[in-house]
Amino acid sequence: MDRKSQIGNLQARIDNLTRENHFLHELEQTSEQLRQSDERARFIIDVACTGTWKWNVQPGETIFNENWVPMTGYIRLANECLSRYRCGMKYMTNKKQGK
């Protein structure tokens, strides 16, 4: 391989590394923006005392935040710790039904 080909190959590798570095930088920025957005959303939900839930249909899993419980009239059974973002319906009873 002649010197000109070697220089061309090196330049191509440098260009590829530059593109990869740019991509990684954009990925880091996007990740940070997503983290900040999630933090803002959690803050707004907490301050507004908004009840939220996420329902994952396939495994039948439902995730509630702590504000959801009092808004709906459900209470936790004794000695059960209410997770900040996760609890199952099996651990709740409806106080309106007198249970």
Short mmCIF file of C-alpha atoms in Angstrom, two decimals:
data_model
loop_
_atom_site.label_atom_id
_atom_site.label_comp_id
_atom_site.label_asym_id
_atom_site.label_seq_id
_atom_site.Cartn_x
_atom_site.Cartn_y
_atom_site.Cartn_z
CA MET A 1 0.00 0.00 0.00
CA ASP A 2 1.45 3.32 -0.98
CA ARG A 3 1.71 6.36 1.25
CA LYS A 4 -1.25 8.13 -0.39
CA SER A 5 -3.54 5.12 0.24
CA GLN A 6 -2.39 4.92 3.86
CA ILE A 7 -3.16 8.60 4.37
CA GLY A 8 -6.57 8.12 2.75
CA ASN A 9 -7.34 5.16 5.04
CA LEU A 10 -6.26 7.12 8.10
CA GLN A 11 -8.40 10.08 7.06
CA ALA A 12 -11.41 7.76 6.58
CA ARG A 13 -10.86 6.30 10.07
CA ILE A 14 -10.59 9.79 11.56
CA ASP A 15 -13.81 10.80 9.81
CA ASN A 16 -15.59 7.71 11.17
CA LEU A 17 -14.34 8.39 14.70
CA THR A 18 -15.45 12.01 14.42
CA ARG A 19 -18.95 10.93 13.36
CA GLU A 20 -19.11 8.37 16.17
CA ASN A 21 -17.96 10.97 18.69
CA HIS A 22 -20.62 13.40 17.44
CA PHE A 23 -23.27 10.66 17.70
CA LEU A 24 -22.21 9.82 21.28
CA HIS A 25 -22.30 13.50 22.22
CA GLU A 26 -25.85 13.83 20.82
CA LEU A 27 -26.86 10.65 22.65
CA GLU A 28 -25.52 12.04 25.94
CA GLN A 29 -27.39 15.31 25.39
CA THR A 30 -30.63 13.50 24.60
CA SER A 31 -30.24 11.28 27.64
CA GLU A 32 -29.71 14.31 29.88
CA GLN A 33 -32.74 16.08 28.36
CA LEU A 34 -34.85 13.00 29.00
CA ARG A 35 -33.63 12.79 32.61
CA GLN A 36 -34.48 16.46 33.18
CA SER A 37 -37.90 16.04 31.57
CA ASP A 38 -38.65 13.03 33.78
CA GLU A 39 -37.51 14.97 36.85
CA ARG A 40 -39.80 17.91 35.94
CA ALA A 41 -42.76 15.60 35.34
CA ARG A 42 -42.26 13.85 38.69
CA PHE A 43 -42.00 17.23 40.43
CA ILE A 44 -45.21 18.48 38.79
CA ILE A 45 -47.06 15.27 39.70
CA ASP A 46 -45.88 15.50 43.31
CA VAL A 47 -46.66 19.20 43.72
CA ALA A 48 -50.08 18.90 42.08
CA CYS A 49 -50.89 15.79 44.15
CA THR A 50 -51.93 14.07 40.94
CA GLY A 51 -52.76 10.39 41.02
CA THR A 52 -51.11 8.41 38.25
CA TRP A 53 -50.97 4.79 37.18
CA LYS A 54 -49.37 2.72 34.48
CA TRP A 55 -50.99 -0.46 33.31
CA ASN A 56 -48.82 -3.12 31.66
CA VAL A 57 -51.46 -5.34 30.06
CA GLN A 58 -49.40 -8.40 29.13
CA PRO A 59 -48.16 -9.33 32.62
CA GLY A 60 -51.25 -7.79 34.24
CA GLU A 61 -49.14 -5.39 36.26
CA THR A 62 -50.45 -2.03 37.42
CA ILE A 63 -48.22 0.65 38.93
CA PHE A 64 -49.73 3.44 41.03
CA ASN A 65 -48.14 6.47 42.62
CA GLU A 66 -48.86 7.33 46.25
CA ASN A 67 -51.28 10.14 45.34
CA TRP A 68 -53.60 7.77 43.49
CA VAL A 69 -54.59 5.85 46.60
CA PRO A 70 -56.41 8.57 48.63
CA MET A 71 -57.98 10.11 45.52
CA THR A 72 -59.80 6.89 44.65
CA GLY A 73 -60.92 5.90 48.14
CA TYR A 74 -58.62 2.90 48.35
CA ILE A 75 -56.57 2.15 51.44
CA ARG A 76 -53.55 -0.05 52.03
CA LEU A 77 -53.92 -3.10 54.22
CA ALA A 78 -52.20 -2.99 57.60
CA ASN A 79 -48.42 -3.35 57.71
CA GLU A 80 -48.06 -3.00 53.94
CA CYS A 81 -45.64 -0.36 52.79
CA LEU A 82 -46.89 1.79 49.90
CA SER A 83 -44.16 2.04 47.34
CA ARG A 84 -43.71 5.48 45.81
CA TYR A 85 -44.44 4.34 42.26
CA ARG A 86 -45.63 0.78 42.55
CA CYS A 87 -48.29 -1.19 44.35
CA GLY A 88 -50.74 -3.86 43.30
CA MET A 89 -54.50 -3.87 43.53
CA LYS A 90 -54.29 -7.08 45.53
CA TYR A 91 -52.97 -5.04 48.46
CA MET A 92 -55.86 -2.60 48.52
CA THR A 93 -59.47 -2.69 49.61
CA ASN A 94 -62.18 -0.18 48.83
CA LYS A 95 -63.08 1.72 52.01
CA LYS A 96 -66.33 2.84 50.37
CA GLN A 97 -67.46 -0.80 50.38
CA GLY A 98 -66.64 -1.06 54.07
CA LYS A 99 -63.85 -3.58 53.64
#
